[in-house]
PDB file of C-alpha atoms in Angstrom:
ATOM      1  CA  MET H 659     -63.285 -39.214 129.324  1.00 81.00           C
ATOM      2  CA  THR H 660     -62.555 -41.192 126.272  1.00 81.00           C
ATOM      3  CA  GLY H 661     -62.629 -38.686 123.106  1.00 81.00           C
ATOM      4  CA  VAL H 662     -61.459 -35.757 125.166  1.00 88.00           C
ATOM      5  CA  GLY H 663     -57.948 -35.212 124.611  1.00 90.00           C
ATOM      6  CA  LYS H 664     -55.089 -32.746 125.392  1.00 94.00           C
ATOM      7  CA  VAL H 665     -56.158 -30.350 122.864  1.00 95.00           C
ATOM      8  CA  LEU H 666     -59.791 -30.091 123.629  1.00 94.00           C
ATOM      9  CA  ALA H 667     -58.842 -30.021 127.327  1.00 93.00           C
ATOM     10  CA  TYR H 668     -56.512 -27.038 126.886  1.00 95.00           C
ATOM     11  CA  THR H 669     -59.082 -25.213 124.627  1.00 95.00           C
ATOM     12  CA  LEU H 670     -61.878 -25.483 127.027  1.00 93.00           C
ATOM     13  CA  MET H 671     -59.532 -24.216 129.904  1.00 93.00           C
ATOM     14  CA  CYS H 672     -58.338 -21.201 127.702  1.00 95.00           C
ATOM     15  CA  GLU H 673     -61.211 -20.215 125.789  1.00 94.00           C
ATOM     16  CA  LEU H 674     -64.265 -21.234 127.951  1.00 93.00           C
ATOM     17  CA  PRO H 675     -63.290 -20.224 131.743  1.00 93.00           C
ATOM     18  CA  GLU H 676     -67.184 -20.142 132.510  1.00 93.00           C
ATOM     19  CA  LEU H 677     -67.205 -24.077 132.480  1.00 93.00           C
ATOM     20  CA  GLY H 678     -68.666 -25.179 135.469  1.00 92.00           C
ATOM     21  CA  LYS H 679     -70.224 -21.884 136.460  1.00 94.00           C
ATOM     22  CA  LEU H 680     -73.348 -21.704 134.181  1.00 93.00           C
ATOM     23  CA  ASN H 681     -76.307 -24.142 133.654  1.00 93.00           C
ATOM     24  CA  ARG H 682     -76.629 -26.322 130.788  1.00 93.00           C
ATOM     25  CA  LYS H 683     -78.555 -23.947 128.383  1.00 92.00           C
ATOM     26  CA  GLU H 684     -76.149 -21.067 128.937  1.00 94.00           C
ATOM     27  CA  ILE H 685     -73.088 -23.291 128.292  1.00 94.00           C
ATOM     28  CA  ALA H 686     -74.558 -24.690 125.104  1.00 93.00           C
ATOM     29  CA  ALA H 687     -75.368 -21.322 123.992  1.00 93.00           C
ATOM     30  CA  LEU H 688     -72.050 -19.857 124.744  1.00 93.00           C
ATOM     31  CA  VAL H 689     -70.334 -22.516 122.846  1.00 94.00           C
ATOM     32  CA  GLY H 690     -72.731 -22.104 119.981  1.00 91.00           C
ATOM     33  CA  VAL H 691     -74.277 -25.605 119.976  1.00 93.00           C
ATOM     34  CA  ALA H 692     -77.604 -24.716 121.168  1.00 89.00           C
ATOM     35  CA  PRO H 693     -80.576 -24.948 118.521  1.00 84.00           C
ATOM     36  CA  MET H 694     -82.064 -21.267 117.918  1.00 81.00           C
ATOM     37  CA  ASN H 695     -85.470 -21.097 116.612  1.00 78.00           C
ATOM     38  CA  ARG H 696     -86.101 -18.948 113.475  1.00 75.00           C
ATOM     39  CA  GLU H 697     -89.654 -18.330 113.708  1.00 73.00           C
ATOM     40  CA  SER H 698     -92.066 -15.353 113.164  1.00 75.00           C
ATOM     41  CA  GLY H 699     -95.614 -15.233 113.079  1.00 75.00           C
ATOM     42  CA  ARG H 700     -96.879 -18.116 110.832  1.00 78.00           C
ATOM     43  CA  PHE H 701     -93.450 -18.595 109.401  1.00 72.00           C
ATOM     44  CA  ASN H 702     -91.602 -21.676 110.878  1.00 76.00           C
ATOM     45  CA  GLY H 703     -88.132 -21.832 109.893  1.00 74.00           C
ATOM     46  CA  LYS H 704     -85.530 -24.615 110.744  1.00 77.00           C
ATOM     47  CA  ARG H 705     -83.523 -24.475 113.877  1.00 77.00           C
ATOM     48  CA  ARG H 706     -79.864 -23.762 113.572  1.00 80.00           C
ATOM     49  CA  ILE H 707     -76.816 -23.287 115.732  1.00 82.00           C
ATOM     50  CA  LYS H 708     -75.163 -19.797 115.673  1.00 80.00           C
ATOM     51  CA  GLY H 709     -73.091 -17.553 117.597  1.00 84.00           C
ATOM     52  CA  GLY H 710     -70.773 -18.736 120.314  1.00 87.00           C
ATOM     53  CA  ARG H 711     -67.348 -19.267 120.526  1.00 91.00           C
ATOM     54  CA  HIS H 712     -66.406 -20.748 117.054  1.00 91.00           C
ATOM     55  CA  ARG H 713     -62.670 -21.890 118.280  1.00 93.00           C
ATOM     56  CA  VAL H 714     -64.107 -23.992 120.808  1.00 94.00           C
ATOM     57  CA  ARG H 715     -66.948 -25.466 118.432  1.00 93.00           C
ATOM     58  CA  THR H 716     -64.223 -26.427 115.948  1.00 94.00           C
ATOM     59  CA  VAL H 717     -62.154 -28.246 118.438  1.00 95.00           C
ATOM     60  CA  MET H 718     -65.146 -29.860 119.810  1.00 94.00           C
ATOM     61  CA  PHE H 719     -66.243 -31.092 116.475  1.00 94.00           C
ATOM     62  CA  MET H 720     -62.919 -32.799 115.880  1.00 94.00           C
ATOM     63  CA  ALA H 721     -63.125 -34.180 119.270  1.00 94.00           C
ATOM     64  CA  MET H 722     -66.542 -35.553 118.589  1.00 95.00           C
ATOM     65  CA  MET H 723     -65.776 -37.319 115.447  1.00 94.00           C
ATOM     66  CA  SER H 724     -63.191 -39.418 117.531  1.00 92.00           C
ATOM     67  CA  ALA H 725     -65.557 -39.814 120.560  1.00 92.00           C
ATOM     68  CA  ILE H 726     -68.171 -41.280 118.163  1.00 94.00           C
ATOM     69  CA  GLN H 727     -65.791 -44.047 117.257  1.00 93.00           C
ATOM     70  CA  CYS H 728     -64.323 -44.964 120.559  1.00 91.00           C
ATOM     71  CA  ASN H 729     -66.836 -43.633 123.292  1.00 91.00           C
ATOM     72  CA  GLU H 730     -69.707 -46.261 123.750  1.00 91.00           C
ATOM     73  CA  VAL H 731     -72.275 -43.425 125.136  1.00 92.00           C
ATOM     74  CA  PHE H 732     -71.654 -41.086 122.166  1.00 94.00           C
ATOM     75  CA  LYS H 733     -71.569 -43.638 119.522  1.00 95.00           C
ATOM     76  CA  ARG H 734     -74.855 -45.127 120.897  1.00 95.00           C
ATOM     77  CA  LYS H 735     -76.450 -41.487 120.764  1.00 95.00           C
ATOM     78  CA  TYR H 736     -75.047 -40.672 117.225  1.00 96.00           C
ATOM     79  CA  GLN H 737     -76.556 -44.018 115.801  1.00 97.00           C
ATOM     80  CA  GLN H 738     -79.839 -43.228 117.678  1.00 97.00           C
ATOM     81  CA  LEU H 739     -80.184 -39.823 115.886  1.00 96.00           C
ATOM     82  CA  LYS H 740     -79.259 -41.054 112.582  1.00 96.00           C
ATOM     83  CA  ALA H 741     -81.612 -43.952 113.005  1.00 97.00           C
ATOM     84  CA  ALA H 742     -84.329 -41.264 113.846  1.00 97.00           C
ATOM     85  CA  GLY H 743     -83.546 -39.637 110.300  1.00 95.00           C
ATOM     86  CA  LYS H 744     -81.128 -36.759 111.362  1.00 93.00           C
ATOM     87  CA  ILE H 745     -78.587 -35.919 108.850  1.00 93.00           C
ATOM     88  CA  PRO H 746     -74.928 -36.751 110.050  1.00 94.00           C
ATOM     89  CA  LYS H 747     -73.939 -33.225 110.794  1.00 93.00           C
ATOM     90  CA  VAL H 748     -76.914 -32.354 112.838  1.00 93.00           C
ATOM     91  CA  ALA H 749     -76.483 -35.636 114.786  1.00 95.00           C
ATOM     92  CA  VAL H 750     -72.838 -34.684 115.450  1.00 95.00           C
ATOM     93  CA  VAL H 751     -73.790 -31.131 116.741  1.00 94.00           C
ATOM     94  CA  ALA H 752     -76.362 -32.732 118.874  1.00 95.00           C
ATOM     95  CA  CYS H 753     -73.619 -35.105 120.281  1.00 95.00           C
ATOM     96  CA  MET H 754     -71.344 -32.008 121.054  1.00 94.00           C
ATOM     97  CA  ARG H 755     -73.986 -30.316 123.110  1.00 95.00           C
ATOM     98  CA  LYS H 756     -74.299 -33.414 125.093  1.00 94.00           C
ATOM     99  CA  LEU H 757     -70.484 -33.488 125.558  1.00 94.00           C
ATOM    100  CA  ILE H 758     -70.353 -29.814 126.737  1.00 95.00           C
ATOM    101  CA  VAL H 759     -73.290 -30.287 129.165  1.00 94.00           C
ATOM    102  CA  ILE H 760     -71.788 -33.369 130.461  1.00 93.00           C
ATOM    103  CA  LEU H 761     -68.225 -31.617 130.833  1.00 93.00           C
ATOM    104  CA  ASN H 762     -69.841 -28.738 132.611  1.00 94.00           C
ATOM    105  CA  THR H 763     -71.829 -30.827 135.092  1.00 93.00           C
ATOM    106  CA  MET H 764     -68.709 -32.829 135.814  1.00 92.00           C
ATOM    107  CA  ILE H 765     -66.751 -29.592 136.702  1.00 92.00           C
ATOM    108  CA  LYS H 766     -69.313 -28.132 138.351  1.00 93.00           C
ATOM    109  CA  ASN H 767     -69.879 -31.136 140.851  1.00 91.00           C
ATOM    110  CA  GLY H 768     -66.311 -32.089 140.920  1.00 88.00           C
ATOM    111  CA  GLU H 769     -66.764 -35.657 139.580  1.00 87.00           C
ATOM    112  CA  SER H 770     -64.840 -37.797 137.216  1.00 84.00           C
ATOM    113  CA  TRP H 771     -66.501 -39.665 134.091  1.00 82.00           C
ATOM    114  CA  ASP H 772     -68.739 -42.435 134.622  1.00 78.00           C
ATOM    115  CA  GLU H 773     -70.035 -44.102 131.545  1.00 74.00           C
ATOM    116  CA  LYS H 774     -73.101 -45.791 133.407  1.00 69.00           C
ATOM    117  CA  VAL H 775     -74.296 -42.328 134.734  1.00 65.00           C
ATOM    118  CA  ALA H 776     -74.055 -40.696 131.205  1.00 65.00           C
TER     119      ALA H 776
END
């Protein structure tokens, strides 16, 4: 996949052996890119990411900065989120979540990258 280099591939292999064995919500939460609600009673807070494996998340952030520039799928998604009023960092984290979900599905099904399917 364009935007996934050796560093991200090695990091995922070493730090995330569960990749391909969990569903999309579980893998996003394990990496720490799933939005968590902060609500109680009448209080409605903002959704934030928290927890997860920070080493994987850090490498994924840098990989996503590259993927946004050279991968048409993530470039389109990022621009769509920014046009909807999201701040740049929120848009990048949403793209990171999409990346880990796609990679998890690819490994689970034994498929290769197809830009038309994503």
